[in-house]
Short mmCIF file of C-alpha atoms in Angstrom, two decimals:
data_model
loop_
_atom_site.label_atom_id
_atom_site.label_comp_id
_atom_site.label_asym_id
_atom_site.label_seq_id
_atom_site.Cartn_x
_atom_site.Cartn_y
_atom_site.Cartn_z
CA MET A 27 54.09 138.82 38.59
CA ASN A 28 50.81 138.39 39.71
CA GLN A 29 49.59 136.11 42.46
CA THR A 30 47.85 133.56 40.83
CA THR A 31 47.91 129.71 41.12
CA SER A 32 50.18 129.63 38.24
CA SER A 33 52.81 131.42 40.34
CA PRO A 34 52.72 129.66 43.55
CA LEU A 35 56.24 131.06 44.58
CA GLN A 36 54.74 134.53 44.84
CA ARG A 37 52.48 133.48 47.68
CA GLY A 38 53.07 132.79 51.20
CA PHE A 39 56.14 133.39 53.25
CA TRP A 40 58.25 133.83 50.13
CA GLU A 41 56.89 137.28 49.86
CA ALA A 42 57.70 138.27 53.46
CA THR A 43 61.20 139.61 53.01
CA GLY A 44 61.41 141.63 56.35
CA GLY A 45 62.13 144.80 54.34
CA ARG A 46 65.35 143.47 52.81
CA ARG A 47 66.52 142.34 49.60
CA GLY A 48 68.61 139.74 48.06
CA ILE A 49 70.68 137.60 50.45
CA GLY A 50 69.93 139.91 53.17
CA ALA A 51 66.44 138.81 53.12
CA TRP A 52 67.35 135.43 54.07
CA ILE A 53 70.79 135.47 56.21
CA PHE A 54 69.01 137.92 58.41
CA SER A 55 65.60 136.33 58.51
CA THR A 56 64.06 134.83 61.81
CA ASP A 57 61.31 133.09 59.93
CA HIS A 58 61.94 129.25 60.79
CA LYS A 59 61.03 128.42 57.01
CA ARG A 60 63.70 130.63 55.58
CA ILE A 61 66.34 129.55 58.31
CA GLY A 62 65.19 125.81 57.37
CA LEU A 63 65.87 126.48 53.73
CA LEU A 64 69.19 128.13 54.45
CA TYR A 65 69.94 124.74 56.56
CA PHE A 66 68.69 122.79 53.38
CA TYR A 67 70.76 124.46 50.94
CA SER A 68 73.91 124.29 52.93
CA THR A 69 73.55 120.41 54.12
CA LEU A 70 72.81 119.78 50.59
CA LEU A 71 75.85 121.67 49.37
CA PHE A 72 78.09 119.81 51.73
CA PHE A 73 76.35 116.51 50.83
CA CYS A 74 77.49 117.05 47.25
CA VAL A 75 80.90 118.03 48.33
CA GLY A 76 81.26 114.90 50.41
CA ALA A 77 79.85 112.54 47.73
CA LEU A 78 82.51 113.89 45.33
CA LEU A 79 85.04 113.23 47.83
CA GLY A 80 83.83 109.62 48.38
CA LEU A 81 83.94 109.24 44.78
CA ALA A 82 87.71 110.22 44.60
CA LEU A 83 88.35 107.73 47.34
CA ARG A 84 86.42 105.06 45.31
CA LEU A 85 88.49 105.82 42.01
CA GLU A 86 91.70 105.46 43.87
CA LEU A 87 90.63 102.09 45.22
CA PHE A 88 89.61 100.90 41.87
CA SER A 89 92.99 99.10 41.44
CA PRO A 90 95.91 98.27 43.81
CA GLY A 91 98.62 100.77 44.03
CA ALA A 92 98.92 104.63 44.06
CA ASP A 93 96.89 105.74 41.10
CA PHE A 94 95.77 109.35 41.54
CA PHE A 95 96.93 110.21 45.26
CA THR A 96 99.60 109.89 47.52
CA PRO A 97 99.18 108.22 51.06
CA GLN A 98 98.80 111.46 52.68
CA GLN A 99 96.60 113.07 50.32
CA TYR A 100 94.24 109.83 50.68
CA ASN A 101 94.35 110.28 54.31
CA ALA A 102 93.33 114.14 54.19
CA LEU A 103 90.69 113.13 51.42
CA PHE A 104 88.92 110.56 53.81
CA THR A 105 89.22 112.73 56.95
CA LEU A 106 87.58 115.65 55.00
CA HIS A 107 85.05 113.17 53.54
CA GLY A 108 84.18 112.08 57.15
CA VAL A 109 83.97 115.48 58.88
CA VAL A 110 81.88 117.02 56.09
CA MET A 111 79.47 114.09 55.77
CA ILE A 112 79.18 113.60 59.68
CA PHE A 113 79.37 117.10 61.10
CA LEU A 114 77.99 119.23 58.16
CA PHE A 115 75.41 117.10 56.53
CA ILE A 116 74.30 113.80 58.70
CA ILE A 117 73.84 115.59 62.05
CA PRO A 118 72.13 118.88 61.02
CA GLY A 119 70.58 117.47 57.79
CA ILE A 120 67.32 116.48 59.00
CA PRO A 121 66.62 118.06 62.31
CA ALA A 122 67.97 121.58 61.31
CA ALA A 123 66.59 121.71 57.77
CA PHE A 124 63.22 119.76 57.87
CA GLY A 125 62.74 120.17 61.59
CA ASN A 126 62.86 123.98 60.90
CA LEU A 127 60.65 123.70 57.93
CA VAL A 128 58.13 121.36 59.29
CA MET A 129 57.98 120.92 63.10
CA PRO A 130 56.55 124.47 64.07
CA ILE A 131 53.50 123.85 61.38
CA GLN A 132 53.07 120.21 62.56
CA ILE A 133 52.12 121.60 66.03
CA GLY A 134 50.41 124.55 64.98
CA ALA A 135 52.90 127.17 66.39
CA GLU A 136 53.81 130.48 64.39
CA ASP A 137 57.42 130.01 64.81
CA VAL A 138 60.04 128.42 67.12
CA ALA A 139 60.33 129.65 70.56
CA PHE A 140 63.31 131.65 70.08
CA PRO A 141 63.52 132.98 66.42
CA ARG A 142 66.68 135.07 66.86
CA LEU A 143 68.61 132.03 68.56
CA ASN A 144 67.56 129.94 65.58
CA LEU A 145 69.05 132.28 63.23
CA LEU A 146 72.13 132.40 65.61
CA SER A 147 72.48 128.45 65.35
CA TRP A 148 72.44 128.71 61.57
CA TRP A 149 75.06 131.78 61.63
CA LEU A 150 77.18 129.22 63.94
CA TYR A 151 76.86 126.32 61.67
CA ALA A 152 78.06 128.55 58.73
CA ILE A 153 81.02 129.93 60.69
CA GLY A 154 82.09 126.48 61.82
CA ALA A 155 81.75 125.25 58.10
CA ILE A 156 83.89 127.97 56.81
CA LEU A 157 86.46 127.19 59.36
CA ALA A 158 86.43 123.64 58.38
CA LEU A 159 87.09 124.42 54.82
CA THR A 160 89.91 127.01 55.67
CA SER A 161 91.78 124.29 57.55
CA LEU A 162 92.40 122.66 54.13
CA PHE A 163 94.14 125.51 52.69
CA THR A 164 96.20 127.10 55.51
CA ALA A 165 99.54 126.14 56.91
CA GLY A 166 100.17 122.50 57.50
CA GLY A 167 97.66 121.10 55.08
CA ALA A 168 94.32 119.34 55.44
CA PRO A 169 93.86 117.18 58.77
CA ASP A 170 94.85 113.66 58.02
CA THR A 171 93.44 111.95 61.24
CA GLY A 172 90.07 110.50 60.06
CA TRP A 173 86.85 112.21 61.50
CA THR A 174 87.32 110.88 64.84
CA PHE A 175 90.67 112.72 65.63
CA TYR A 176 92.11 109.80 67.50
CA VAL A 177 95.14 110.62 69.71
CA PRO A 178 98.07 110.61 69.96
CA PHE A 179 98.33 111.05 66.00
CA SER A 180 95.88 113.95 66.25
CA VAL A 181 98.30 115.69 68.74
CA ARG A 182 101.46 114.85 66.83
CA THR A 183 100.52 115.35 63.21
CA THR A 184 101.80 118.59 61.80
CA THR A 185 98.64 118.99 59.71
CA ASN A 186 96.04 121.81 60.74
CA VAL A 187 94.03 119.67 63.09
CA SER A 188 93.67 122.65 65.68
CA LEU A 189 91.58 124.78 63.36
CA ALA A 190 89.60 121.74 62.50
CA THR A 191 88.68 120.92 66.12
CA VAL A 192 87.73 124.75 66.53
CA ALA A 193 85.27 124.20 63.84
CA VAL A 194 83.75 121.13 65.19
CA PHE A 195 83.46 122.91 68.53
CA ILE A 196 81.48 125.99 66.73
CA ILE A 197 79.32 123.50 64.92
CA GLY A 198 78.74 121.64 67.84
CA PHE A 199 77.35 124.92 69.64
CA SER A 200 74.92 125.24 66.52
CA GLY A 201 73.52 122.04 67.41
CA ILE A 202 72.91 122.58 71.04
CA LEU A 203 71.07 125.78 70.20
CA THR A 204 68.73 123.98 67.79
CA GLY A 205 68.04 121.25 70.36
CA LEU A 206 67.27 123.94 73.17
CA ASN A 207 64.87 125.61 70.72
CA PHE A 208 63.06 122.67 69.55
CA LEU A 209 62.56 121.44 73.32
CA VAL A 210 60.99 124.73 74.29
CA THR A 211 59.08 125.03 71.17
CA ILE A 212 57.44 121.52 71.54
CA HIS A 213 56.65 121.82 75.27
CA ARG A 214 55.34 125.45 75.10
CA MET A 215 53.99 126.36 71.70
CA ARG A 216 51.34 123.52 70.65
CA ALA A 217 48.07 124.64 69.24
CA PRO A 218 45.01 124.10 71.27
CA GLY A 219 44.08 120.47 71.40
CA MET A 220 47.52 119.36 70.45
CA THR A 221 48.26 116.97 73.30
CA TRP A 222 51.23 114.76 73.65
CA TRP A 223 49.57 111.91 72.10
CA ARG A 224 48.43 114.01 69.02
CA ILE A 225 51.74 115.19 67.98
CA PRO A 226 53.03 113.84 64.87
CA LEU A 227 55.78 111.13 65.05
CA PHE A 228 58.43 113.40 63.30
CA THR A 229 57.92 115.86 65.90
CA TRP A 230 58.42 113.23 68.36
CA SER A 231 61.69 112.09 66.86
CA LEU A 232 62.93 115.71 66.95
CA TYR A 233 62.10 115.93 70.70
CA ALA A 234 64.16 112.81 71.53
CA THR A 235 67.00 113.91 69.44
CA ALA A 236 66.78 117.45 70.88
CA TRP A 237 67.49 115.91 74.44
CA VAL A 238 70.47 114.33 72.92
CA GLN A 239 71.93 117.32 71.50
CA VAL A 240 71.61 119.38 74.47
CA LEU A 241 72.89 116.75 76.92
CA ALA A 242 75.49 114.93 74.81
CA THR A 243 77.08 117.56 72.31
CA PRO A 244 78.81 119.50 75.32
CA VAL A 245 80.94 116.33 75.61
CA LEU A 246 82.15 116.64 72.23
CA GLY A 247 82.82 120.39 72.64
CA ILE A 248 85.10 119.44 75.89
CA THR A 249 86.94 116.71 73.92
CA VAL A 250 88.01 118.62 70.92
CA LEU A 251 88.94 121.66 73.20
CA LEU A 252 91.02 119.12 75.06
CA ILE A 253 92.89 118.21 71.77
CA PHE A 254 93.28 121.98 71.10
CA ALA A 255 94.96 122.50 74.61
CA GLU A 256 97.25 119.25 74.07
CA ARG A 257 98.48 120.67 70.80
CA ILE A 258 98.89 124.31 71.78
CA VAL A 259 100.06 124.10 75.38
CA GLY A 260 101.09 120.45 75.71
CA SER A 261 98.66 119.56 78.61
CA GLY A 262 99.64 116.00 78.39
CA LEU A 263 96.17 114.60 79.25
CA PHE A 264 96.06 112.06 76.44
CA ASP A 265 100.22 111.51 76.08
CA PRO A 266 101.34 108.58 77.82
CA THR A 267 105.02 109.80 78.00
CA ARG A 268 103.56 112.41 80.43
CA GLY A 269 101.20 110.36 82.42
CA GLY A 270 98.25 110.68 80.08
CA ASP A 271 95.97 108.18 78.75
CA PRO A 272 95.08 107.87 75.02
CA ILE A 273 92.24 105.48 75.74
CA MET A 274 90.50 108.03 77.77
CA TYR A 275 90.04 110.22 74.55
CA GLN A 276 88.27 107.36 73.05
CA HIS A 277 85.87 107.16 75.91
CA LEU A 278 85.34 111.05 75.83
CA PHE A 279 84.73 110.87 72.09
CA TRP A 280 82.35 108.02 71.82
CA ILE A 281 80.37 109.14 74.93
CA TYR A 282 79.21 111.63 72.47
CA SER A 283 79.62 110.25 69.13
CA HIS A 284 77.34 107.02 70.02
CA PRO A 285 74.56 109.07 70.78
CA ALA A 286 75.26 111.42 68.00
CA VAL A 287 74.48 108.24 65.77
CA TYR A 288 70.96 108.57 67.08
CA ILE A 289 71.10 112.51 66.43
CA MET A 290 71.79 111.25 62.84
CA ILE A 291 69.06 108.46 62.53
CA LEU A 292 66.14 109.24 64.96
CA PRO A 293 64.80 112.33 62.65
CA GLY A 294 65.13 109.94 59.64
CA MET A 295 62.97 107.40 61.55
CA GLY A 296 60.44 110.20 62.21
CA VAL A 297 60.42 111.12 58.39
CA ILE A 298 59.66 107.60 57.52
CA THR A 299 57.18 107.21 60.40
CA ASP A 300 55.26 110.21 58.90
CA ILE A 301 55.48 109.14 55.21
CA ILE A 302 54.34 105.56 55.48
CA PRO A 303 50.61 106.12 56.91
CA VAL A 304 50.00 108.69 54.40
CA PHE A 305 50.73 106.38 51.47
CA ALA A 306 49.30 103.33 53.09
CA ARG A 307 46.09 105.39 53.74
CA LYS A 308 45.66 104.07 57.19
CA PRO A 309 46.61 105.20 60.67
CA VAL A 310 49.97 104.34 61.90
CA PHE A 311 50.39 101.10 63.71
CA GLY A 312 51.29 101.49 67.38
CA TYR A 313 51.64 105.14 67.52
CA LYS A 314 52.37 105.20 71.50
CA ALA A 315 55.05 102.38 70.96
CA ILE A 316 56.82 104.26 68.23
CA ALA A 317 56.73 107.46 70.26
CA ILE A 318 58.18 105.85 73.41
CA SER A 319 60.68 103.93 71.31
CA SER A 320 62.11 107.25 70.10
CA LEU A 321 62.88 108.07 73.77
CA ALA A 322 64.05 104.69 74.35
CA ILE A 323 66.55 104.91 71.59
CA ALA A 324 67.84 108.38 72.69
CA GLY A 325 68.23 107.04 76.55
CA ALA A 326 69.81 103.60 75.81
CA GLY A 327 71.87 105.05 73.01
CA SER A 328 73.80 107.21 75.46
CA VAL A 329 75.10 104.31 77.49
CA VAL A 330 76.70 101.94 74.85
CA TRP A 331 79.59 103.93 73.69
CA ALA A 332 82.19 101.52 74.47
CA HIS A 333 81.16 98.73 72.05
CA HIS A 334 83.32 100.86 69.68
CA MET A 335 86.21 99.90 71.90
CA THR A 336 86.26 96.24 72.30
CA THR A 337 89.57 95.71 70.96
CA SER A 338 91.26 98.49 72.94
CA GLY A 339 92.13 96.47 76.03
CA MET A 340 89.14 96.91 78.20
CA SER A 341 88.29 94.33 80.76
CA ASP A 342 86.37 91.41 79.74
CA THR A 343 83.43 92.57 82.37
CA ALA A 344 83.27 95.82 80.49
CA VAL A 345 83.06 94.22 76.96
CA LEU A 346 80.37 91.67 78.16
CA VAL A 347 78.42 94.89 79.75
CA PHE A 348 78.67 96.89 76.56
CA SER A 349 77.95 93.95 74.11
CA LEU A 350 74.76 93.17 76.28
CA LEU A 351 73.79 96.86 76.38
CA THR A 352 74.31 97.04 72.49
CA PHE A 353 71.83 94.16 71.85
CA LEU A 354 69.10 95.85 74.19
CA VAL A 355 69.36 99.29 72.31
CA ALA A 356 68.57 97.27 69.05
CA ILE A 357 64.95 96.57 70.53
CA PRO A 358 63.30 100.00 70.31
CA SER A 359 64.76 100.11 66.75
CA ALA A 360 63.24 96.67 65.97
CA VAL A 361 59.87 97.89 67.33
CA LYS A 362 59.84 100.66 64.88
CA VAL A 363 60.64 98.70 61.98
CA PHE A 364 57.79 96.13 62.98
CA ASN A 365 55.48 98.99 63.27
CA TRP A 366 56.31 100.47 59.92
CA VAL A 367 55.69 97.03 58.28
CA ALA A 368 52.37 96.42 60.31
CA THR A 369 51.22 99.83 59.20
CA LEU A 370 51.82 98.90 55.54
CA TYR A 371 49.99 95.32 55.87
CA LYS A 372 46.72 95.50 54.26
CA GLY A 373 47.12 99.29 53.54
CA SER A 374 45.89 100.90 50.37
CA ILE A 375 49.53 101.51 49.02
CA SER A 376 50.38 104.22 46.68
CA LEU A 377 53.73 103.79 45.33
CA ASP A 378 54.67 107.51 45.00
CA PRO A 379 58.44 108.54 45.22
CA PRO A 380 58.43 109.57 49.11
CA LEU A 381 57.09 105.95 49.89
CA LEU A 382 59.63 104.29 47.66
CA PHE A 383 62.52 106.03 49.37
CA ALA A 384 61.12 105.02 52.60
CA LEU A 385 60.82 101.52 51.37
CA SER A 386 64.40 101.60 50.75
CA PHE A 387 65.11 102.95 54.18
CA ILE A 388 63.36 100.14 55.91
CA PHE A 389 65.28 97.43 53.91
CA LEU A 390 68.69 99.07 54.12
CA PHE A 391 68.60 100.29 57.61
CA SER A 392 67.41 96.61 58.55
CA ILE A 393 70.82 95.31 56.89
CA GLY A 394 72.75 97.98 58.73
CA GLY A 395 70.91 97.09 62.04
CA LEU A 396 71.55 93.38 61.84
CA THR A 397 75.17 93.80 60.70
CA GLY A 398 75.60 96.09 63.63
CA LEU A 399 74.77 93.10 65.96
CA VAL A 400 77.76 91.41 64.29
CA LEU A 401 79.90 94.20 65.63
CA GLY A 402 78.02 94.26 68.96
CA ALA A 403 78.93 90.70 69.79
CA ALA A 404 82.55 90.79 70.98
CA ALA A 405 83.46 87.36 69.58
CA THR A 406 82.90 88.49 65.78
CA ASP A 407 83.73 92.17 66.43
CA VAL A 408 87.45 91.19 67.19
CA HIS A 409 87.69 89.64 63.62
CA VAL A 410 86.03 92.51 61.65
CA HIS A 411 87.14 95.42 63.75
CA ASP A 412 88.74 98.15 61.51
CA THR A 413 88.01 96.32 58.48
CA TYR A 414 85.87 97.51 55.37
CA PHE A 415 83.09 95.54 56.88
CA VAL A 416 82.57 98.33 59.60
CA VAL A 417 82.61 100.86 56.69
CA GLY A 418 79.80 99.15 54.80
CA HIS A 419 77.87 98.72 58.10
CA PHE A 420 78.13 102.29 58.93
CA HIS A 421 77.09 103.45 55.53
CA PHE A 422 74.16 101.16 55.48
CA VAL A 423 73.07 102.90 58.74
CA MET A 424 73.77 106.29 58.04
CA PHE A 425 73.35 106.72 54.17
CA GLY A 426 71.11 103.98 53.70
CA GLY A 427 69.35 105.38 56.74
CA THR A 428 69.48 109.00 57.09
CA GLY A 429 70.50 109.74 53.51
CA PHE A 430 67.54 107.97 51.98
CA ALA A 431 65.23 109.57 54.71
CA TYR A 432 66.68 112.99 53.83
CA ILE A 433 65.82 112.44 50.23
CA ALA A 434 62.51 110.85 51.05
CA ALA A 435 61.74 114.30 53.03
CA MET A 436 62.67 116.27 49.95
CA HIS A 437 60.13 114.35 47.81
CA TYR A 438 57.60 114.52 50.56
CA TRP A 439 57.69 118.19 52.03
CA LEU A 440 59.39 120.37 49.59
CA PRO A 441 56.41 120.61 47.22
CA LYS A 442 54.58 122.04 50.22
CA ILE A 443 57.34 124.63 50.79
CA TYR A 444 57.60 125.52 47.17
CA GLY A 445 54.14 125.02 46.10
CA ARG A 446 55.31 123.03 42.93
CA MET A 447 55.51 119.53 42.09
CA TYR A 448 58.46 117.57 40.38
CA ASN A 449 58.50 114.86 37.65
CA ARG A 450 57.29 111.50 39.42
CA LYS A 451 58.48 108.95 36.68
CA ALA A 452 62.01 110.84 37.00
CA ALA A 453 62.12 110.44 40.65
CA VAL A 454 61.19 106.80 40.31
CA TRP A 455 64.09 106.17 37.95
CA GLY A 456 66.53 108.16 40.26
CA TRP A 457 65.30 105.88 43.31
CA ALA A 458 66.08 102.82 41.32
CA LEU A 459 69.56 103.96 40.20
CA MET A 460 70.29 105.31 43.69
CA THR A 461 69.20 102.04 45.55
CA PHE A 462 70.61 99.68 43.27
CA GLY A 463 74.14 101.56 43.19
CA PHE A 464 74.05 101.75 47.10
CA ILE A 465 73.67 97.98 47.39
CA VAL A 466 76.42 97.27 45.17
CA LEU A 467 78.65 99.94 46.62
CA TYR A 468 78.38 99.04 50.29
CA MET A 469 77.59 95.19 50.09
CA SER A 470 80.88 94.86 48.14
CA MET A 471 82.62 96.41 51.17
CA MET A 472 81.26 94.37 53.67
CA ILE A 473 82.05 91.24 51.84
CA VAL A 474 85.77 92.41 51.33
CA GLY A 475 85.94 93.41 55.00
CA MET A 476 84.96 89.98 55.91
CA GLU A 477 87.71 88.66 53.69
CA GLY A 478 90.20 90.78 55.86
CA MET A 479 90.66 94.14 53.82
CA PRO A 480 91.43 96.87 56.55
CA ARG A 481 89.71 100.33 56.35
CA ARG A 482 91.72 103.48 55.93
CA TYR A 483 94.21 102.18 53.41
CA TYR A 484 94.89 103.53 50.20
CA ASP A 485 96.28 100.35 48.84
CA TYR A 486 95.43 96.76 49.15
CA LEU A 487 96.45 93.28 48.22
CA PRO A 488 95.54 92.04 44.59
CA LYS A 489 93.05 89.25 45.93
CA PHE A 490 90.78 92.27 46.90
CA THR A 491 90.77 93.82 43.50
CA PHE A 492 87.26 92.26 42.27
CA TRP A 493 85.22 93.43 45.13
CA ASN A 494 87.02 96.91 45.20
CA GLN A 495 86.23 97.39 41.50
CA LEU A 496 82.57 96.41 42.01
CA SER A 497 82.43 98.85 44.80
CA THR A 498 83.62 101.54 42.74
CA ILE A 499 81.25 100.86 39.80
CA GLY A 500 78.44 100.88 42.34
CA SER A 501 79.48 104.53 43.37
CA TRP A 502 79.13 105.54 39.86
CA ILE A 503 75.69 104.09 39.69
CA LEU A 504 74.73 105.77 43.00
CA ALA A 505 76.19 109.10 41.67
CA CYS A 506 74.10 108.84 38.39
CA GLY A 507 70.84 108.18 40.50
CA LEU A 508 71.76 111.25 42.80
CA ILE A 509 72.33 113.48 39.60
CA VAL A 510 68.73 112.40 38.37
CA ILE A 511 67.21 113.25 41.60
CA PHE A 512 68.48 116.40 42.39
CA VAL A 513 68.21 117.79 38.84
CA ASN A 514 64.51 116.47 38.80
CA ILE A 515 63.48 117.85 42.00
CA PHE A 516 65.01 121.38 41.62
CA ARG A 517 63.68 121.67 38.07
CA GLY A 518 60.12 120.68 39.35
CA LEU A 519 60.47 122.92 42.39
CA PHE A 520 61.15 126.13 40.45
CA ARG A 521 59.33 125.23 37.08
CA GLY A 522 56.94 122.24 37.89
CA LYS A 523 53.12 122.47 38.03
CA PRO A 524 51.28 123.57 41.16
CA ALA A 525 51.33 121.07 43.74
CA GLY A 526 48.15 122.18 45.50
CA ASP A 527 47.78 122.54 49.34
CA ASN A 528 47.59 118.78 50.20
CA PRO A 529 49.13 116.73 47.15
CA TRP A 530 49.57 113.44 49.35
CA GLY A 531 46.33 113.57 51.13
CA GLY A 532 48.01 113.95 54.55
CA ALA A 533 46.02 114.46 57.88
CA SER A 534 48.58 116.26 59.99
CA LEU A 535 48.52 120.19 60.49
CA GLU A 536 51.36 121.00 57.98
CA TRP A 537 48.89 119.75 55.19
CA GLN A 538 46.07 121.84 56.14
CA THR A 539 47.60 125.37 55.43
CA SER A 540 48.20 126.81 51.94
CA SER A 541 51.36 125.78 49.62
CA PRO A 542 53.58 127.73 50.26
CA PRO A 543 52.48 128.27 53.90
CA PRO A 544 51.89 132.01 54.92
CA LEU A 545 54.53 133.93 57.23
CA GLU A 546 52.79 132.71 60.27
CA ASN A 547 52.03 129.34 59.00
CA PHE A 548 48.19 129.59 59.25
CA ASP A 549 45.64 132.25 58.35
CA TYR A 550 43.71 131.11 61.48
CA GLU A 551 44.67 129.61 64.91
CA PRO A 552 44.30 125.82 64.39
CA GLU A 553 42.57 123.63 66.88
CA VAL A 554 43.32 120.09 66.92
CA THR A 555 40.42 117.56 67.58
CA HIS A 556 42.25 114.12 66.56
CA GLY A 557 45.39 112.60 65.91
CA PRO A 558 47.98 113.21 62.96
CA TYR A 559 47.08 109.94 61.04
CA ASP A 560 43.34 109.98 61.42
CA PHE A 561 42.42 110.06 57.73
CA LYS A 562 38.78 109.37 57.97
CA ARG A 563 37.91 112.48 60.05
CA GLY A 564 39.20 114.91 57.66
CA CYS A 565 41.40 118.21 58.46
CA PRO A 566 42.29 118.85 61.97
#
């Protein structure tokens, strides 16, 4: 095919195969854009797997009694759903996929600081994913502990928890290497004129996230290794019959896993912050406040882990301290929401699909944040702890937040990477179905949780039937929206009309190069003279 504007896939980095053919041009490439696409394809695949598992869970819960699965099978399904969604989609989804695709271009770099280390991080992710899937089919059967691997059950169960913990350990190393790479890249490889206060806020969010990845993820690695040691050699660290303490495991797990919540949500916040000013056609309100709030969330979010443990028997003093810290960590998140709304205020709004998903993010994440305060207050948490209220809250934050931000990023940046545009009307229909289905699905969960239905149960009392059936119907609507979105975007990216170099009229550096970008991102060395949201002064 000749290189014309009618064949944009034949231009840019797509042609640079490194002398390899077929899959080898991808899995051995050190180009950050190809590695970003590897992460994108991988995380999207696991998102679909996790979504299918979630649909299976909701199908079982449509009516009381055992309809499709035994209790053991149900336990394995929700464990697998959690592990796949958390470790294989939500944590790496935006930073590893869109961070690799966009961040080096946003700061005017040719690539990340350590390209081979970047490729190694994807290989580790792929190896960990393969081991996690292998644990489903090897001796003992799929793990049935839940994604938290709580002891003593994770030590005593005969299912294949050991291989699953090894998989999580390897995936954790992938995140550490990605975070280290991003930190060095942002510090050392910015274009001339790209001062700290001219960095796009998506890159700022990745910077804050990278620190959490580097500092907190080793705790997870140590914790899952201790489970492995407990199962293999019987170390007794968490076994109370040998002088161990199962509560200590909860502390170790949540010391990582609560900061991991911000590994999941901070990049999504960065996506939304980059999208809103472009479609409001005005500079972002409170640039420095948003940048500093990202660092504040990363820092404060690392010291509130024990609010997950209010009912575990901690002292009243510890409960009070962690409850207070939980309310304080909400402040920088509230700063972001305020600044997003202030940016939209009196803006010249263009309701394109990326902005629609961003608006859904703000609404759904705000509900998730406010319901999080219910869980942060010890007096109310005692009543709703381990009910479906927690499940609904968690999904409002993680799916309503990170999930919607991931899809917003797809609609915003993928036309730049592929050079083609999807059907905007179909994208709007997909957004409407997805948002409506999401609210029906997870709001019903919170209501039935307030009525007392415990989570992780495959059966329930007849009085909970209505809300469970409504929740399941919501999952079907949500699934229809996802199908419309994915079919539309991939059909557009491979068969759509040329998108142009700057389809949204953005002012940050990624919109000042060709679509798709060349191998080294720019045909010239960019020099930055103003901020990333200064639309009046033209191209940087």
